[in-house]
Steps between C-alpha positions, in 0.01 A plus 500: 500500500235303687385814688474683170277225357278508809463878472409473132243227574341721766478792255337287234253360751405844633182649355447854381277600791231600253351153452358272768766301681602187313312200646805275461662693788243351739743207533725741691245704696739756648627578150138529385427746783812699415392516136147595607654790692664622180156489340347696787773765477427542127129537575580760768696693235196489270282622789745787561486599132120495510499711817756752376435533128255745346333291232330179612669186362227237441746217424688559828167518688390166348836339586476617862139382529590163352781465754297602807199294390686183400843484665530716813259299715688178420829651613342637817356156577839337435641725771217488755401134469838338450821703508432701817376204709792283383750768596331554836537125571860467380664818626644537848390801704829681435416523128224746598285362223174578681571875492597489133186305405284742702658797319442338160141411592432863594602610150308216336188584702523865399551409133199267524293781653597735213453239227124553432562874456788433260284260298208745492723790390655302216166359383351851511790629292454220247122550485510876459832537319575795726801550722518407865375739766767632737361292789522189278862586418582529872332165568703331224821647643415379853414152372831470311689626807355229726566228243861618456560503877368144524727395213805666651457322834422169338796516260754633748400302808246220450626329186862476621380361834267261318791372290695433820223362723244314289555129452474311174161368617384858577598607151323202343188580700521868407540405134203261512272753668600773254435265208155402630417866564569568131300202376796267437541150636723479808839337471525172692725533804814292514480247784849582629458878511629682807 
């Protein structure tokens, strides 16, 4: 019965992936990151629809632009400035975390390189009301592919290792930094945190 209640609470807490990640989850930063990944997967699906569909969907284009302009950089900074360095410090060599982080960074770097082209293509589509050129469609598909690969590695490898290796103090620090990055006050650290 208790497990059933816990499962139901998790379902209620989970967002739809279409709205920005609920700020209250910042208290549990790994859950926030997991939820943010759901959001990114939904955005990748919107990008795929834009790249594959005939008629241009202005509402999907605006939603993608809003995400890449307002949310994506925050998530990338959460990873690069906090999560990755914390894992590198906490994980023993046998975890192979350095290789995993390097692989994820390669995909993030490529997505970052493609981002201005994605933004320009969507803005052009919104300004002109015309469909996307075939080279724009290919760029959108490549961008979504790199983001998905980063998400797959982070969900399957990094987050489970983070749950096992990061201390309570690490998680409090991660939460505080993520809150500050989003313009929220940091949570005071407990003096007896590990």
